[in-house]
PDB file of N, CA and C in Angstrom:
ATOM      1  N   MET T   1       0.813  -1.213  -0.094  1.00 60.00           N
ATOM      2  CA  MET T   1      -0.005   0.032  -0.049  1.00 60.00           C
ATOM      3  C   MET T   1       0.944   1.295   0.085  1.00 60.00           C
ATOM      4  N   THR T   2       0.437   2.146  -0.852  1.00 68.00           N
ATOM      5  CA  THR T   2       1.277   3.468  -0.918  1.00 68.00           C
ATOM      6  C   THR T   2       0.815   4.486   0.114  1.00 68.00           C
ATOM      7  N   LYS T   3       1.985   5.193   0.615  1.00 71.00           N
ATOM      8  CA  LYS T   3       1.653   6.167   1.725  1.00 71.00           C
ATOM      9  C   LYS T   3       1.299   7.487   0.899  1.00 71.00           C
ATOM     10  N   ARG T   4       0.210   7.973   1.587  1.00 71.00           N
ATOM     11  CA  ARG T   4      -0.019   9.364   1.040  1.00 71.00           C
ATOM     12  C   ARG T   4       0.412  10.440   1.864  1.00 71.00           C
ATOM     13  N   ARG T   5       0.958  11.539   1.033  1.00 66.00           N
ATOM     14  CA  ARG T   5       1.234  12.774   1.708  1.00 66.00           C
ATOM     15  C   ARG T   5       0.108  13.578   2.187  1.00 66.00           C
ATOM     16  N   SER T   6       0.216  14.274   3.298  1.00 77.00           N
ATOM     17  CA  SER T   6      -0.858  15.058   3.796  1.00 77.00           C
ATOM     18  C   SER T   6      -1.080  16.431   2.870  1.00 77.00           C
ATOM     19  N   GLN T   7       0.019  16.792   2.278  1.00 82.00           N
ATOM     20  CA  GLN T   7       0.048  17.974   1.445  1.00 82.00           C
ATOM     21  C   GLN T   7       0.765  17.593   0.070  1.00 82.00           C
ATOM     22  N   PRO T   8       0.276  17.976  -0.998  1.00 85.00           N
ATOM     23  CA  PRO T   8       1.028  17.675  -2.249  1.00 85.00           C
ATOM     24  C   PRO T   8       2.354  18.474  -2.343  1.00 85.00           C
ATOM     25  N   THR T   9       3.281  17.954  -3.201  1.00 86.00           N
ATOM     26  CA  THR T   9       4.658  18.582  -3.335  1.00 86.00           C
ATOM     27  C   THR T   9       4.351  19.868  -3.911  1.00 86.00           C
ATOM     28  N   ASN T  10       5.057  21.016  -3.495  1.00 88.00           N
ATOM     29  CA  ASN T  10       4.917  22.290  -4.125  1.00 88.00           C
ATOM     30  C   ASN T  10       6.103  22.492  -5.410  1.00 88.00           C
ATOM     31  N   VAL T  11       5.696  22.118  -6.299  1.00 89.00           N
ATOM     32  CA  VAL T  11       6.627  21.884  -7.676  1.00 89.00           C
ATOM     33  C   VAL T  11       7.376  23.120  -7.953  1.00 89.00           C
ATOM     34  N   ASN T  12       6.786  24.441  -7.749  1.00 90.00           N
ATOM     35  CA  ASN T  12       7.599  25.545  -8.070  1.00 90.00           C
ATOM     36  C   ASN T  12       8.528  25.651  -6.928  1.00 90.00           C
ATOM     37  N   ASP T  13       8.220  25.456  -5.706  1.00 90.00           N
ATOM     38  CA  ASP T  13       9.301  25.495  -4.752  1.00 90.00           C
ATOM     39  C   ASP T  13      10.571  24.644  -4.962  1.00 90.00           C
ATOM     40  N   VAL T  14      10.172  23.454  -5.453  1.00 87.00           N
ATOM     41  CA  VAL T  14      11.391  22.345  -5.730  1.00 87.00           C
ATOM     42  C   VAL T  14      12.076  22.869  -6.896  1.00 87.00           C
ATOM     43  N   LYS T  15      11.358  23.341  -7.957  1.00 85.00           N
ATOM     44  CA  LYS T  15      12.175  23.950  -9.074  1.00 85.00           C
ATOM     45  C   LYS T  15      13.036  25.143  -8.757  1.00 85.00           C
ATOM     46  N   SER T  16      12.398  26.066  -7.794  1.00 87.00           N
ATOM     47  CA  SER T  16      13.466  27.161  -7.342  1.00 87.00           C
ATOM     48  C   SER T  16      14.577  26.797  -6.616  1.00 87.00           C
ATOM     49  N   LYS T  17      14.393  25.742  -5.685  1.00 85.00           N
ATOM     50  CA  LYS T  17      15.498  25.280  -4.957  1.00 85.00           C
ATOM     51  C   LYS T  17      16.558  24.497  -5.785  1.00 85.00           C
ATOM     52  N   ASN T  18      16.127  23.713  -6.753  1.00 79.00           N
ATOM     53  CA  ASN T  18      17.017  23.222  -7.689  1.00 79.00           C
ATOM     54  C   ASN T  18      17.818  24.132  -8.532  1.00 79.00           C
ATOM     55  N   ALA T  19      17.134  25.341  -8.927  1.00 79.00           N
ATOM     56  CA  ALA T  19      17.718  26.267  -9.884  1.00 79.00           C
ATOM     57  C   ALA T  19      18.769  27.029  -9.016  1.00 79.00           C
ATOM     58  N   ASN T  20      18.576  27.061  -7.666  1.00 79.00           N
ATOM     59  CA  ASN T  20      19.589  27.852  -6.879  1.00 79.00           C
ATOM     60  C   ASN T  20      20.649  26.893  -6.208  1.00 79.00           C
ATOM     61  N   SER T  21      20.776  25.756  -6.543  1.00 82.00           N
ATOM     62  CA  SER T  21      21.585  24.913  -5.853  1.00 82.00           C
ATOM     63  C   SER T  21      22.863  24.688  -6.599  1.00 82.00           C
ATOM     64  N   GLY T  22      23.229  25.401  -7.639  1.00 83.00           N
ATOM     65  CA  GLY T  22      24.647  25.294  -8.313  1.00 83.00           C
ATOM     66  C   GLY T  22      24.483  24.382  -9.649  1.00 83.00           C
ATOM     67  N   MET T  23      25.576  24.156 -10.244  1.00 83.00           N
ATOM     68  CA  MET T  23      25.404  23.563 -11.368  1.00 83.00           C
ATOM     69  C   MET T  23      25.074  21.959 -11.251  1.00 83.00           C
ATOM     70  N   SER T  24      24.431  21.484 -12.314  1.00 82.00           N
ATOM     71  CA  SER T  24      24.065  20.069 -12.397  1.00 82.00           C
ATOM     72  C   SER T  24      25.346  19.271 -12.737  1.00 82.00           C
ATOM     73  N   TYR T  25      25.123  17.965 -12.422  1.00 85.00           N
ATOM     74  CA  TYR T  25      26.214  17.120 -12.886  1.00 85.00           C
ATOM     75  C   TYR T  25      26.610  17.234 -14.255  1.00 85.00           C
ATOM     76  N   LYS T  26      25.498  17.327 -15.196  1.00 83.00           N
ATOM     77  CA  LYS T  26      25.799  17.349 -16.672  1.00 83.00           C
ATOM     78  C   LYS T  26      26.449  18.694 -17.034  1.00 83.00           C
ATOM     79  N   GLU T  27      26.057  19.693 -16.321  1.00 84.00           N
ATOM     80  CA  GLU T  27      26.582  21.093 -16.543  1.00 84.00           C
ATOM     81  C   GLU T  27      28.022  21.121 -16.141  1.00 84.00           C
ATOM     82  N   VAL T  28      28.472  20.378 -15.003  1.00 82.00           N
ATOM     83  CA  VAL T  28      29.856  20.281 -14.622  1.00 82.00           C
ATOM     84  C   VAL T  28      30.712  19.396 -15.616  1.00 82.00           C
ATOM     85  N   GLU T  29      30.124  18.555 -16.041  1.00 80.00           N
ATOM     86  CA  GLU T  29      30.612  17.497 -17.007  1.00 80.00           C
ATOM     87  C   GLU T  29      30.937  18.211 -18.175  1.00 80.00           C
ATOM     88  N   GLU T  30      30.080  18.796 -18.835  1.00 80.00           N
ATOM     89  CA  GLU T  30      30.290  19.620 -19.990  1.00 80.00           C
ATOM     90  C   GLU T  30      31.349  20.702 -20.099  1.00 80.00           C
ATOM     91  N   TYR T  31      31.168  21.451 -18.932  1.00 81.00           N
ATOM     92  CA  TYR T  31      32.104  22.583 -18.807  1.00 81.00           C
ATOM     93  C   TYR T  31      33.548  22.019 -18.714  1.00 81.00           C
ATOM     94  N   LEU T  32      33.755  20.906 -17.966  1.00 77.00           N
ATOM     95  CA  LEU T  32      34.976  20.388 -17.754  1.00 77.00           C
ATOM     96  C   LEU T  32      35.399  19.856 -19.129  1.00 77.00           C
ATOM     97  N   ALA T  33      34.577  19.214 -19.856  1.00 75.00           N
ATOM     98  CA  ALA T  33      35.134  18.697 -21.252  1.00 75.00           C
ATOM     99  C   ALA T  33      35.530  19.879 -22.246  1.00 75.00           C
ATOM    100  N   ASN T  34      34.718  20.989 -22.111  1.00 76.00           N
ATOM    101  CA  ASN T  34      34.785  22.097 -23.050  1.00 76.00           C
ATOM    102  C   ASN T  34      36.152  22.927 -22.597  1.00 76.00           C
ATOM    103  N   THR T  35      36.653  22.949 -21.339  1.00 76.00           N
ATOM    104  CA  THR T  35      37.732  23.663 -20.809  1.00 76.00           C
ATOM    105  C   THR T  35      38.852  23.039 -20.613  1.00 76.00           C
ATOM    106  N   THR T  36      38.843  21.939 -20.092  1.00 71.00           N
ATOM    107  CA  THR T  36      40.259  21.093 -19.668  1.00 71.00           C
ATOM    108  C   THR T  36      40.257  19.744 -20.012  1.00 71.00           C
ATOM    109  N   GLY T  37      39.263  19.297 -20.327  1.00 59.00           N
ATOM    110  CA  GLY T  37      39.252  17.850 -20.373  1.00 59.00           C
ATOM    111  C   GLY T  37      39.391  16.940 -19.116  1.00 59.00           C
ATOM    112  N   GLY T  38      39.124  17.713 -17.993  1.00 58.00           N
ATOM    113  CA  GLY T  38      39.200  17.073 -16.654  1.00 58.00           C
ATOM    114  C   GLY T  38      40.414  17.000 -16.075  1.00 58.00           C
ATOM    115  N   LYS T  39      41.553  17.849 -16.783  1.00 65.00           N
ATOM    116  CA  LYS T  39      42.779  18.000 -16.104  1.00 65.00           C
ATOM    117  C   LYS T  39      42.938  19.281 -15.227  1.00 65.00           C
ATOM    118  N   ASP T  40      43.609  19.276 -14.117  1.00 64.00           N
ATOM    119  CA  ASP T  40      43.809  20.360 -13.295  1.00 64.00           C
ATOM    120  C   ASP T  40      42.517  21.128 -12.953  1.00 64.00           C
ATOM    121  N   THR T  41      41.513  20.466 -12.515  1.00 60.00           N
ATOM    122  CA  THR T  41      40.292  21.100 -12.348  1.00 60.00           C
ATOM    123  C   THR T  41      40.064  21.868 -11.152  1.00 60.00           C
ATOM    124  N   LYS T  42      41.141  21.660 -10.253  1.00 59.00           N
ATOM    125  CA  LYS T  42      40.930  22.421  -8.811  1.00 59.00           C
ATOM    126  C   LYS T  42      40.988  24.021  -9.229  1.00 59.00           C
ATOM    127  N   GLN T  43      41.474  24.476 -10.230  1.00 58.00           N
ATOM    128  CA  GLN T  43      41.445  25.887 -10.591  1.00 58.00           C
ATOM    129  C   GLN T  43      40.085  26.601 -10.875  1.00 58.00           C
ATOM    130  N   TYR T  44      38.975  25.531 -11.048  1.00 57.00           N
ATOM    131  CA  TYR T  44      37.814  26.065 -11.261  1.00 57.00           C
ATOM    132  C   TYR T  44      36.786  25.765 -10.028  1.00 57.00           C
ATOM    133  N   SER T  45      37.411  25.630  -8.861  1.00 62.00           N
ATOM    134  CA  SER T  45      36.559  25.281  -7.750  1.00 62.00           C
ATOM    135  C   SER T  45      35.714  26.560  -7.261  1.00 62.00           C
ATOM    136  N   ASN T  46      36.130  27.742  -7.700  1.00 67.00           N
ATOM    137  CA  ASN T  46      35.378  28.862  -7.329  1.00 67.00           C
ATOM    138  C   ASN T  46      34.568  29.435  -8.543  1.00 67.00           C
ATOM    139  N   THR T  47      34.228  28.617  -9.406  1.00 72.00           N
ATOM    140  CA  THR T  47      33.466  28.941 -10.730  1.00 72.00           C
ATOM    141  C   THR T  47      31.974  29.346 -10.328  1.00 72.00           C
ATOM    142  N   ASN T  48      31.556  30.312 -10.823  1.00 77.00           N
ATOM    143  CA  ASN T  48      30.042  30.831 -10.459  1.00 77.00           C
ATOM    144  C   ASN T  48      29.152  30.076 -11.477  1.00 77.00           C
ATOM    145  N   PRO T  49      28.283  29.224 -10.903  1.00 78.00           N
ATOM    146  CA  PRO T  49      27.444  28.328 -11.792  1.00 78.00           C
ATOM    147  C   PRO T  49      26.555  29.061 -12.624  1.00 78.00           C
ATOM    148  N   ALA T  50      25.952  30.275 -12.356  1.00 83.00           N
ATOM    149  CA  ALA T  50      25.136  31.096 -13.058  1.00 83.00           C
ATOM    150  C   ALA T  50      25.882  31.311 -14.389  1.00 83.00           C
ATOM    151  N   THR T  51      27.053  31.703 -14.273  1.00 84.00           N
ATOM    152  CA  THR T  51      27.919  32.301 -15.418  1.00 84.00           C
ATOM    153  C   THR T  51      28.197  31.091 -16.441  1.00 84.00           C
ATOM    154  N   VAL T  52      28.571  29.796 -15.861  1.00 81.00           N
ATOM    155  CA  VAL T  52      28.682  28.716 -16.732  1.00 81.00           C
ATOM    156  C   VAL T  52      27.400  28.266 -17.451  1.00 81.00           C
ATOM    157  N   ARG T  53      26.159  28.411 -16.578  1.00 83.00           N
ATOM    158  CA  ARG T  53      24.943  28.009 -17.280  1.00 83.00           C
ATOM    159  C   ARG T  53      24.559  29.012 -18.397  1.00 83.00           C
ATOM    160  N   ARG T  54      24.777  30.290 -18.232  1.00 86.00           N
ATOM    161  CA  ARG T  54      24.516  31.277 -19.246  1.00 86.00           C
ATOM    162  C   ARG T  54      25.466  30.945 -20.599  1.00 86.00           C
ATOM    163  N   LYS T  55      26.725  30.638 -20.351  1.00 84.00           N
ATOM    164  CA  LYS T  55      27.442  30.359 -21.466  1.00 84.00           C
ATOM    165  C   LYS T  55      27.091  29.019 -22.207  1.00 84.00           C
ATOM    166  N   LEU T  56      26.647  28.123 -21.173  1.00 83.00           N
ATOM    167  CA  LEU T  56      26.177  26.904 -22.141  1.00 83.00           C
ATOM    168  C   LEU T  56      24.883  26.958 -22.760  1.00 83.00           C
ATOM    169  N   GLU T  57      23.981  27.753 -22.243  1.00 85.00           N
ATOM    170  CA  GLU T  57      22.778  28.055 -22.671  1.00 85.00           C
ATOM    171  C   GLU T  57      22.988  28.877 -24.257  1.00 85.00           C
ATOM    172  N   SER T  58      23.946  29.748 -24.055  1.00 84.00           N
ATOM    173  CA  SER T  58      24.054  30.695 -25.337  1.00 84.00           C
ATOM    174  C   SER T  58      24.611  29.839 -26.300  1.00 84.00           C
ATOM    175  N   LYS T  59      25.622  28.971 -25.900  1.00 78.00           N
ATOM    176  CA  LYS T  59      26.276  27.977 -26.848  1.00 78.00           C
ATOM    177  C   LYS T  59      25.250  27.029 -27.487  1.00 78.00           C
ATOM    178  N   ASN T  60      24.335  26.507 -26.680  1.00 74.00           N
ATOM    179  CA  ASN T  60      23.282  25.486 -27.225  1.00 74.00           C
ATOM    180  C   ASN T  60      22.247  26.319 -28.029  1.00 74.00           C
ATOM    181  N   SER T  61      22.013  27.407 -27.867  1.00 74.00           N
ATOM    182  CA  SER T  61      20.826  28.269 -28.521  1.00 74.00           C
ATOM    183  C   SER T  61      21.424  28.685 -29.857  1.00 74.00           C
ATOM    184  N   GLU T  62      22.708  28.841 -29.938  1.00 67.00           N
ATOM    185  CA  GLU T  62      23.344  29.320 -31.295  1.00 67.00           C
ATOM    186  C   GLU T  62      23.254  28.032 -32.165  1.00 67.00           C
ATOM    187  N   SER T  63      23.632  26.813 -31.523  1.00 62.00           N
ATOM    188  CA  SER T  63      23.809  25.574 -32.309  1.00 62.00           C
ATOM    189  C   SER T  63      22.351  24.922 -32.590  1.00 62.00           C
ATOM    190  N   ASN T  64      21.350  25.298 -31.837  1.00 56.00           N
ATOM    191  CA  ASN T  64      19.975  24.798 -32.117  1.00 56.00           C
ATOM    192  C   ASN T  64      19.031  25.933 -32.609  1.00 56.00           C
ATOM    193  N   PRO T  65      18.731  26.089 -33.844  1.00 55.00           N
ATOM    194  CA  PRO T  65      17.858  27.286 -34.168  1.00 55.00           C
ATOM    195  C   PRO T  65      16.315  27.040 -33.725  1.00 55.00           C
ATOM    196  N   TYR T  66      16.007  26.003 -33.357  1.00 53.00           N
ATOM    197  CA  TYR T  66      14.487  25.610 -32.836  1.00 53.00           C
ATOM    198  C   TYR T  66      14.384  26.061 -31.384  1.00 53.00           C
TER     199      TYR T  66
END
């Protein structure tokens, strides 16, 4: 039998928390692949996730016309 929650999950709250939690695994993986190939990654420990996201989004939007 499945347990029921007393209140439904607030989807917008979860999305907001996820957006503010830093880069996703895939974003980190892509960033490292594009910049260093994974070598000497300690120099990126203070990287701003929002900056990386903007760069990746602009790069993806340029390559995808839809």
